[in-house]
Amino acid sequence: MKKNFTPEDELLFLALGGSGEVGMNVSLYGCRGQWIMVDLGMSFGANEYPGTELMFADIQFIEDRADQLLGIVLTHAHEDHIGALPYFAADLGVPIYATPFTADLVRRKLKEAGVAGEVKVHVIDEEHDPVELGPFTVDWVPMAHSIAESHALLIETPFGRVFHSGDWKLDPEPLIGDPATPDELMGIGDEGVLALICDSTNVFNPGASGSEGEVLRGMMEEVSRHAGRRVLVTTFASNVARLHTLGEVARASGRQLCVAGRSLDRIIEVAQDNGYLKNLPELVDFETAMGLPRGEVLIVATGGQGEPRAALSRIAEGNHPLELTSGDVVLFSSRQIPGNELAIGRVQNMLAARGIAMIGDRQSRIHVSGHPGRPELESLYSWLRPQILVPVHGELRHLREQARVGKAAGIPDQVAQVNGEIVRLAPGAPGRIAQVPNGRLVLDGDIIVPADGEAIVTRRRLARDGLVIVILDGRGGAQVQGIGLPLDEDYAAFVAEAERDVADALAKLKGRDRADTAQQDEAARLAARRAAQRWSGKKPQMRIIRAR
């Protein structure tokens, strides 16, 4: 590799997102002066970045080398794999390659962002030939997951073949799609696999993830228990197989199906446009659903992660055309994403206050994960027999644990890298060879800014410590205003004391300092801040303003 990180006669792997964290998946493969990108995802805003909605991996590394980038190949259509495309794909200026369902969702996203005409999307259908991109030849291998058309990528290179797993699981009853069989995966292994780049999300699960067929039977049984009651199921909108399951449950239980949530409407439309959910029962609108006897409707709603504007939150608040009352039932057919516990708890408490029963996957077999547990990982290792294992898609603890599992299974080399570490896969012994700048970006309003930038850091400090504004009148006096200080009844006394302290500090300036505006501002800042600290124990952010 050259000093400017241009790949030479070698095969490199670099994660810019998704290694050391869950979400924001972005991977690069480099060979002979060129790169390809696998996925370009996002995550939703976190409490540590107040006021932001979306998070992205910082891809400045490849933006600076866009002339070396050949294309973006996509494994599937979950937001943590495609969500950043509307924000970065046009600037990268390379084509996107995806299977029909994924391509359809991507095109809609690009259109909504107003950049559809700037990005070429190539559709990879079932009868496709492998795609040649410089020294890389890419083929798509269907895998089971919690969305239609999830694929691993089989990447041929001059140094051997890489199996990039994407998100996957083993499912003997997938209901949607035809994932590769063990024999087919073993055939790939027979032809040789240099490296397995593998999903680590559920490496700590000692059991298999479970089958969608099990969920169908579990959901049938659970809904049958609630005859005469209105039942609402909340699930991930993108889980096409789960929507198929719920359609079958509605039909078998004699219930009409009603869907609440724009993302559900969009997924159903895209799925049906691409040959899925063709037998989904005809949907009824909200008014019709509310006019049916309680035991004759099954509602599917977004919001199982506690999103405040989603359908379930609004139903729980009583602020939605669909209503639940005491005795009705909500089935949580989704896992709880770490970080969403408080938001989910808020919604569940509102439902509980209304007397609504809630059932989750710990009480009934109404959800299975879309990611492989340890037995599934071990099966894939035995079929592919890779020389190298590179865990991705997880926090550091997941990556290190999968490396241990792979070593115990007999994989010769394991590289537990994190974002920004360039790994040489071949030639020679695999390992980390360089560190490149990486980080996070956030969507703040309409602007993408560094997650550790001044705006976010200041906002975090304001939330923690409050703000004091000092307005200097130019005659030795000041007005003080405190925002977000925990004073309440003592606020007026604090302001009076702070204003006296500022006036005293200005009066104590001597010589040239008395006319020096910078010295005046600093004296006023320190005096007011010390007063705030005495009264509140806080060290607030300070702003000095001069009256005009």
mmCIF file of N, CA, C and O in Angstrom, residues 252-320:
data_model
loop_
_atom_site.group_PDB
_atom_site.id
_atom_site.type_symbol
_atom_site.label_atom_id
_atom_site.label_comp_id
_atom_site.label_asym_id
_atom_site.label_seq_id
_atom_site.Cartn_x
_atom_site.Cartn_y
_atom_site.Cartn_z
ATOM 1 N N ALA A 252 -56.634 -16.511 8.719
ATOM 2 C CA ALA A 252 -57.003 -17.719 9.463
ATOM 3 C C ALA A 252 -57.893 -17.419 10.667
ATOM 4 O O ALA A 252 -58.708 -18.254 11.076
ATOM 5 N N SER A 253 -57.736 -16.232 11.245
ATOM 6 C CA SER A 253 -58.492 -15.892 12.455
ATOM 7 C C SER A 253 -59.779 -15.134 12.154
ATOM 8 O O SER A 253 -60.487 -14.721 13.085
ATOM 9 N N GLY A 254 -60.052 -14.917 10.879
ATOM 10 C CA GLY A 254 -61.280 -14.221 10.506
ATOM 11 C C GLY A 254 -61.254 -12.742 10.813
ATOM 12 O O GLY A 254 -62.308 -12.126 11.030
ATOM 13 N N ARG A 255 -60.070 -12.170 10.814
ATOM 14 C CA ARG A 255 -59.926 -10.737 11.094
ATOM 15 C C ARG A 255 -59.577 -9.966 9.818
ATOM 16 O O ARG A 255 -58.868 -10.476 8.955
ATOM 17 N N GLN A 256 -60.061 -8.734 9.738
ATOM 18 C CA GLN A 256 -59.661 -7.831 8.667
ATOM 19 C C GLN A 256 -58.317 -7.202 9.036
ATOM 20 O O GLN A 256 -58.029 -6.967 10.219
ATOM 21 N N LEU A 257 -57.496 -6.943 8.037
ATOM 22 C CA LEU A 257 -56.149 -6.417 8.273
ATOM 23 C C LEU A 257 -56.128 -4.917 8.022
ATOM 24 O O LEU A 257 -56.553 -4.441 6.960
ATOM 25 N N CYS A 258 -55.607 -4.184 9.003
ATOM 26 C CA CYS A 258 -55.472 -2.728 8.908
ATOM 27 C C CYS A 258 -54.029 -2.355 9.208
ATOM 28 O O CYS A 258 -53.437 -2.871 10.169
ATOM 29 N N VAL A 259 -53.451 -1.478 8.397
ATOM 30 C CA VAL A 259 -52.044 -1.100 8.536
ATOM 31 C C VAL A 259 -51.953 0.378 8.895
ATOM 32 O O VAL A 259 -52.604 1.225 8.260
ATOM 33 N N ALA A 260 -51.122 0.706 9.901
ATOM 34 C CA ALA A 260 -50.951 2.093 10.344
ATOM 35 C C ALA A 260 -49.465 2.444 10.371
ATOM 36 O O ALA A 260 -48.701 1.874 11.142
ATOM 37 N N GLY A 261 -49.081 3.349 9.503
ATOM 38 C CA GLY A 261 -47.677 3.788 9.450
ATOM 39 C C GLY A 261 -47.239 3.954 8.001
ATOM 40 O O GLY A 261 -47.399 3.045 7.197
ATOM 41 N N ARG A 262 -46.699 5.124 7.678
ATOM 42 C CA ARG A 262 -46.308 5.392 6.293
ATOM 43 C C ARG A 262 -45.216 4.451 5.816
ATOM 44 O O ARG A 262 -45.195 4.057 4.647
ATOM 45 N N SER A 263 -44.289 4.085 6.715
ATOM 46 C CA SER A 263 -43.224 3.183 6.288
ATOM 47 C C SER A 263 -43.780 1.807 5.945
ATOM 48 O O SER A 263 -43.292 1.139 5.026
ATOM 49 N N LEU A 264 -44.826 1.373 6.649
ATOM 50 C CA LEU A 264 -45.484 0.112 6.302
ATOM 51 C C LEU A 264 -46.163 0.211 4.936
ATOM 52 O O LEU A 264 -46.067 -0.706 4.108
ATOM 53 N N ASP A 265 -46.845 1.322 4.685
ATOM 54 C CA ASP A 265 -47.483 1.524 3.383
ATOM 55 C C ASP A 265 -46.449 1.445 2.265
ATOM 56 O O ASP A 265 -46.685 0.814 1.224
ATOM 57 N N ARG A 266 -45.292 2.078 2.479
ATOM 58 C CA ARG A 266 -44.258 2.102 1.440
ATOM 59 C C ARG A 266 -43.675 0.712 1.201
ATOM 60 O O ARG A 266 -43.499 0.295 0.056
ATOM 61 N N ILE A 267 -43.389 -0.010 2.285
ATOM 62 C CA ILE A 267 -42.802 -1.345 2.138
ATOM 63 C C ILE A 267 -43.775 -2.288 1.440
ATOM 64 O O ILE A 267 -43.385 -3.073 0.551
ATOM 65 N N ILE A 268 -45.046 -2.230 1.801
ATOM 66 C CA ILE A 268 -46.038 -3.095 1.154
ATOM 67 C C ILE A 268 -46.109 -2.778 -0.336
ATOM 68 O O ILE A 268 -46.146 -3.682 -1.181
ATOM 69 N N GLU A 269 -46.100 -1.500 -0.687
ATOM 70 C CA GLU A 269 -46.162 -1.118 -2.092
ATOM 71 C C GLU A 269 -44.936 -1.625 -2.856
ATOM 72 O O GLU A 269 -45.055 -2.224 -3.936
ATOM 73 N N VAL A 270 -43.754 -1.428 -2.299
ATOM 74 C CA VAL A 270 -42.534 -1.870 -2.965
ATOM 75 C C VAL A 270 -42.497 -3.392 -3.053
ATOM 76 O O VAL A 270 -42.120 -3.962 -4.089
ATOM 77 N N ALA A 271 -42.894 -4.061 -1.979
ATOM 78 C CA ALA A 271 -42.899 -5.520 -1.981
ATOM 79 C C ALA A 271 -43.823 -6.064 -3.066
ATOM 80 O O ALA A 271 -43.457 -6.961 -3.842
ATOM 81 N N GLN A 272 -45.029 -5.527 -3.152
ATOM 82 C CA GLN A 272 -45.972 -6.014 -4.143
ATOM 83 C C GLN A 272 -45.529 -5.679 -5.565
ATOM 84 O O GLN A 272 -45.743 -6.459 -6.495
ATOM 85 N N ASP A 273 -44.869 -4.543 -5.743
ATOM 86 C CA ASP A 273 -44.335 -4.184 -7.058
ATOM 87 C C ASP A 273 -43.241 -5.146 -7.502
ATOM 88 O O ASP A 273 -42.957 -5.258 -8.703
ATOM 89 N N ASN A 274 -42.618 -5.828 -6.523
ATOM 90 C CA ASN A 274 -41.505 -6.717 -6.847
ATOM 91 C C ASN A 274 -41.845 -8.198 -6.620
ATOM 92 O O ASN A 274 -40.959 -9.029 -6.466
ATOM 93 N N GLY A 275 -43.145 -8.485 -6.596
ATOM 94 C CA GLY A 275 -43.568 -9.880 -6.593
ATOM 95 C C GLY A 275 -43.789 -10.498 -5.234
ATOM 96 O O GLY A 275 -44.042 -11.711 -5.139
ATOM 97 N N TYR A 276 -43.736 -9.719 -4.156
ATOM 98 C CA TYR A 276 -43.950 -10.237 -2.809
ATOM 99 C C TYR A 276 -45.325 -9.809 -2.303
ATOM 100 O O TYR A 276 -45.936 -8.872 -2.813
ATOM 101 N N LEU A 277 -45.812 -10.490 -1.277
ATOM 102 C CA LEU A 277 -47.078 -10.162 -0.598
ATOM 103 C C LEU A 277 -48.257 -10.131 -1.566
ATOM 104 O O LEU A 277 -49.212 -9.361 -1.384
ATOM 105 N N LYS A 278 -48.196 -10.962 -2.598
ATOM 106 C CA LYS A 278 -49.286 -10.980 -3.573
ATOM 107 C C LYS A 278 -50.582 -11.511 -2.963
ATOM 108 O O LYS A 278 -51.680 -11.180 -3.423
ATOM 109 N N ASN A 279 -50.460 -12.344 -1.933
ATOM 110 C CA ASN A 279 -51.657 -12.904 -1.297
ATOM 111 C C ASN A 279 -52.038 -12.190 -0.007
ATOM 112 O O ASN A 279 -52.830 -12.717 0.783
ATOM 113 N N LEU A 280 -51.482 -11.018 0.207
ATOM 114 C CA LEU A 280 -51.847 -10.252 1.401
ATOM 115 C C LEU A 280 -53.333 -9.902 1.329
ATOM 116 O O LEU A 280 -53.816 -9.447 0.284
ATOM 117 N N PRO A 281 -54.094 -10.125 2.397
ATOM 118 C CA PRO A 281 -55.525 -9.781 2.353
ATOM 119 C C PRO A 281 -55.720 -8.300 2.028
ATOM 120 O O PRO A 281 -54.861 -7.462 2.307
ATOM 121 N N GLU A 282 -56.852 -8.000 1.456
ATOM 122 C CA GLU A 282 -57.167 -6.601 1.165
ATOM 123 C C GLU A 282 -57.215 -5.815 2.473
ATOM 124 O O GLU A 282 -57.822 -6.242 3.460
ATOM 125 N N LEU A 283 -56.566 -4.670 2.476
ATOM 126 C CA LEU A 283 -56.478 -3.866 3.690
ATOM 127 C C LEU A 283 -57.734 -3.023 3.867
ATOM 128 O O LEU A 283 -58.352 -2.584 2.886
ATOM 129 N N VAL A 284 -58.102 -2.788 5.110
ATOM 130 C CA VAL A 284 -59.221 -1.882 5.402
ATOM 131 C C VAL A 284 -58.673 -0.586 5.976
ATOM 132 O O VAL A 284 -57.605 -0.564 6.597
ATOM 133 N N ASP A 285 -59.392 0.510 5.762
ATOM 134 C CA ASP A 285 -58.940 1.797 6.262
ATOM 135 C C ASP A 285 -59.291 1.947 7.742
ATOM 136 O O ASP A 285 -59.968 1.096 8.334
ATOM 137 N N PHE A 286 -58.843 3.050 8.321
ATOM 138 C CA PHE A 286 -59.013 3.245 9.762
ATOM 139 C C PHE A 286 -60.493 3.275 10.149
ATOM 140 O O PHE A 286 -60.905 2.661 11.147
ATOM 141 N N GLU A 287 -61.293 3.991 9.383
ATOM 142 C CA GLU A 287 -62.711 4.124 9.730
ATOM 143 C C GLU A 287 -63.406 2.769 9.690
ATOM 144 O O GLU A 287 -64.181 2.426 10.590
ATOM 145 N N THR A 288 -63.101 1.993 8.653
ATOM 146 C CA THR A 288 -63.700 0.660 8.558
ATOM 147 C C THR A 288 -63.258 -0.217 9.718
ATOM 148 O O THR A 288 -64.063 -0.947 10.316
ATOM 149 N N ALA A 289 -61.956 -0.149 10.047
ATOM 150 C CA ALA A 289 -61.427 -0.962 11.145
ATOM 151 C C ALA A 289 -62.125 -0.650 12.455
ATOM 152 O O ALA A 289 -62.459 -1.555 13.238
ATOM 153 N N MET A 290 -62.383 0.641 12.703
ATOM 154 C CA MET A 290 -63.025 1.030 13.956
ATOM 155 C C MET A 290 -64.509 0.658 13.968
ATOM 156 O O MET A 290 -65.119 0.563 15.042
ATOM 157 N N GLY A 291 -65.088 0.419 12.793
ATOM 158 C CA GLY A 291 -66.491 0.037 12.741
ATOM 159 C C GLY A 291 -66.722 -1.452 12.857
ATOM 160 O O GLY A 291 -67.866 -1.902 12.999
ATOM 161 N N LEU A 292 -65.633 -2.232 12.810
ATOM 162 C CA LEU A 292 -65.755 -3.689 12.901
ATOM 163 C C LEU A 292 -65.887 -4.136 14.360
ATOM 164 O O LEU A 292 -65.398 -3.449 15.272
ATOM 165 N N PRO A 293 -66.533 -5.275 14.596
ATOM 166 C CA PRO A 293 -66.498 -5.845 15.959
ATOM 167 C C PRO A 293 -65.046 -6.022 16.409
ATOM 168 O O PRO A 293 -64.166 -6.318 15.594
ATOM 169 N N ARG A 294 -64.793 -5.878 17.696
ATOM 170 C CA ARG A 294 -63.418 -5.817 18.200
ATOM 171 C C ARG A 294 -62.604 -7.058 17.824
ATOM 172 O O ARG A 294 -61.398 -6.970 17.581
ATOM 173 N N GLY A 295 -63.232 -8.195 17.783
ATOM 174 C CA GLY A 295 -62.508 -9.421 17.490
ATOM 175 C C GLY A 295 -62.357 -9.719 16.013
ATOM 176 O O GLY A 295 -61.916 -10.811 15.655
ATOM 177 N N GLU A 296 -62.697 -8.742 15.172
ATOM 178 C CA GLU A 296 -62.648 -8.981 13.732
ATOM 179 C C GLU A 296 -61.654 -8.075 13.022
ATOM 180 O O GLU A 296 -61.744 -7.892 11.811
ATOM 181 N N VAL A 297 -60.719 -7.505 13.751
ATOM 182 C CA VAL A 297 -59.703 -6.658 13.124
ATOM 183 C C VAL A 297 -58.342 -6.989 13.721
ATOM 184 O O VAL A 297 -58.209 -7.260 14.926
ATOM 185 N N LEU A 298 -57.348 -6.997 12.862
ATOM 186 C CA LEU A 298 -55.946 -7.140 13.271
ATOM 187 C C LEU A 298 -55.205 -5.924 12.736
ATOM 188 O O LEU A 298 -55.153 -5.704 11.515
ATOM 189 N N ILE A 299 -54.644 -5.137 13.634
ATOM 190 C CA ILE A 299 -53.931 -3.908 13.253
ATOM 191 C C ILE A 299 -52.434 -4.177 13.255
ATOM 192 O O ILE A 299 -51.903 -4.783 14.192
ATOM 193 N N VAL A 300 -51.758 -3.734 12.229
ATOM 194 C CA VAL A 300 -50.298 -3.764 12.188
ATOM 195 C C VAL A 300 -49.826 -2.319 12.207
ATOM 196 O O VAL A 300 -50.248 -1.514 11.362
ATOM 197 N N ALA A 301 -48.963 -1.968 13.161
ATOM 198 C CA ALA A 301 -48.577 -0.575 13.341
ATOM 199 C C ALA A 301 -47.077 -0.439 13.531
ATOM 200 O O ALA A 301 -46.411 -1.317 14.083
ATOM 201 N N THR A 302 -46.547 0.677 13.070
ATOM 202 C CA THR A 302 -45.157 1.035 13.352
ATOM 203 C C THR A 302 -45.050 1.581 14.777
ATOM 204 O O THR A 302 -46.048 1.906 15.406
ATOM 205 N N GLY A 303 -43.831 1.669 15.277
ATOM 206 C CA GLY A 303 -43.616 2.330 16.564
ATOM 207 C C GLY A 303 -43.185 1.431 17.695
ATOM 208 O O GLY A 303 -43.171 1.851 18.857
ATOM 209 N N GLY A 304 -42.799 0.183 17.383
ATOM 210 C CA GLY A 304 -42.390 -0.738 18.440
ATOM 211 C C GLY A 304 -41.110 -0.357 19.146
ATOM 212 O O GLY A 304 -40.798 -0.926 20.195
ATOM 213 N N GLN A 305 -40.374 0.622 18.600
ATOM 214 C CA GLN A 305 -39.160 1.100 19.268
ATOM 215 C C GLN A 305 -39.405 2.392 20.050
ATOM 216 O O GLN A 305 -38.460 3.049 20.486
ATOM 217 N N GLY A 306 -40.680 2.749 20.201
ATOM 218 C CA GLY A 306 -41.027 3.918 21.018
ATOM 219 C C GLY A 306 -40.915 5.240 20.292
ATOM 220 O O GLY A 306 -40.934 6.300 20.932
ATOM 221 N N GLU A 307 -40.830 5.219 18.960
ATOM 222 C CA GLU A 307 -40.709 6.465 18.208
ATOM 223 C C GLU A 307 -41.915 7.357 18.491
ATOM 224 O O GLU A 307 -43.060 6.947 18.321
ATOM 225 N N PRO A 308 -41.681 8.597 18.912
ATOM 226 C CA PRO A 308 -42.796 9.427 19.394
ATOM 227 C C PRO A 308 -43.819 9.788 18.329
ATOM 228 O O PRO A 308 -44.981 10.020 18.648
ATOM 229 N N ARG A 309 -43.411 9.840 17.058
ATOM 230 C CA ARG A 309 -44.357 10.223 16.007
ATOM 231 C C ARG A 309 -44.949 9.025 15.276
ATOM 232 O O ARG A 309 -45.738 9.178 14.350
ATOM 233 N N ALA A 310 -44.538 7.829 15.657
ATOM 234 C CA ALA A 310 -45.037 6.628 14.995
ATOM 235 C C ALA A 310 -46.465 6.310 15.454
ATOM 236 O O ALA A 310 -46.964 6.833 16.452
ATOM 237 N N ALA A 311 -47.094 5.398 14.699
ATOM 238 C CA ALA A 311 -48.508 5.119 14.937
ATOM 239 C C ALA A 311 -48.786 4.619 16.355
ATOM 240 O O ALA A 311 -49.744 5.061 17.001
ATOM 241 N N LEU A 312 -47.955 3.699 16.857
ATOM 242 C CA LEU A 312 -48.242 3.123 18.171
ATOM 243 C C LEU A 312 -48.200 4.173 19.270
ATOM 244 O O LEU A 312 -49.053 4.172 20.175
ATOM 245 N N SER A 313 -47.229 5.082 19.217
ATOM 246 C CA SER A 313 -47.163 6.147 20.227
ATOM 247 C C SER A 313 -48.417 7.002 20.195
ATOM 248 O O SER A 313 -48.984 7.352 21.239
ATOM 249 N N ARG A 314 -48.859 7.346 19.010
ATOM 250 C CA ARG A 314 -50.054 8.197 18.891
ATOM 251 C C ARG A 314 -51.303 7.451 19.339
ATOM 252 O O ARG A 314 -52.209 8.027 19.941
ATOM 253 N N ILE A 315 -51.368 6.144 19.059
ATOM 254 C CA ILE A 315 -52.505 5.349 19.543
ATOM 255 C C ILE A 315 -52.481 5.294 21.070
ATOM 256 O O ILE A 315 -53.524 5.434 21.731
ATOM 257 N N ALA A 316 -51.282 5.097 21.643
ATOM 258 C CA ALA A 316 -51.159 5.037 23.105
ATOM 259 C C ALA A 316 -51.560 6.357 23.754
ATOM 260 O O ALA A 316 -52.112 6.382 24.860
ATOM 261 N N GLU A 317 -51.294 7.462 23.056
ATOM 262 C CA GLU A 317 -51.643 8.790 23.578
ATOM 263 C C GLU A 317 -53.107 9.124 23.361
ATOM 264 O O GLU A 317 -53.610 10.125 23.887
ATOM 265 N N GLY A 318 -53.817 8.313 22.555
ATOM 266 C CA GLY A 318 -55.187 8.633 22.199
ATOM 267 C C GLY A 318 -55.273 9.703 21.141
ATOM 268 O O GLY A 318 -56.277 10.419 21.037
ATOM 269 N N ASN A 319 -54.221 9.812 20.336
ATOM 270 C CA ASN A 319 -54.124 10.868 19.328
ATOM 271 C C ASN A 319 -54.027 10.270 17.928
ATOM 272 O O ASN A 319 -53.189 10.661 17.127
ATOM 273 N N HIS A 320 -54.881 9.282 17.636
ATOM 274 C CA HIS A 320 -54.835 8.589 16.348
ATOM 275 C C HIS A 320 -56.246 8.094 16.023
ATOM 276 O O HIS A 320 -57.019 7.780 16.948
#
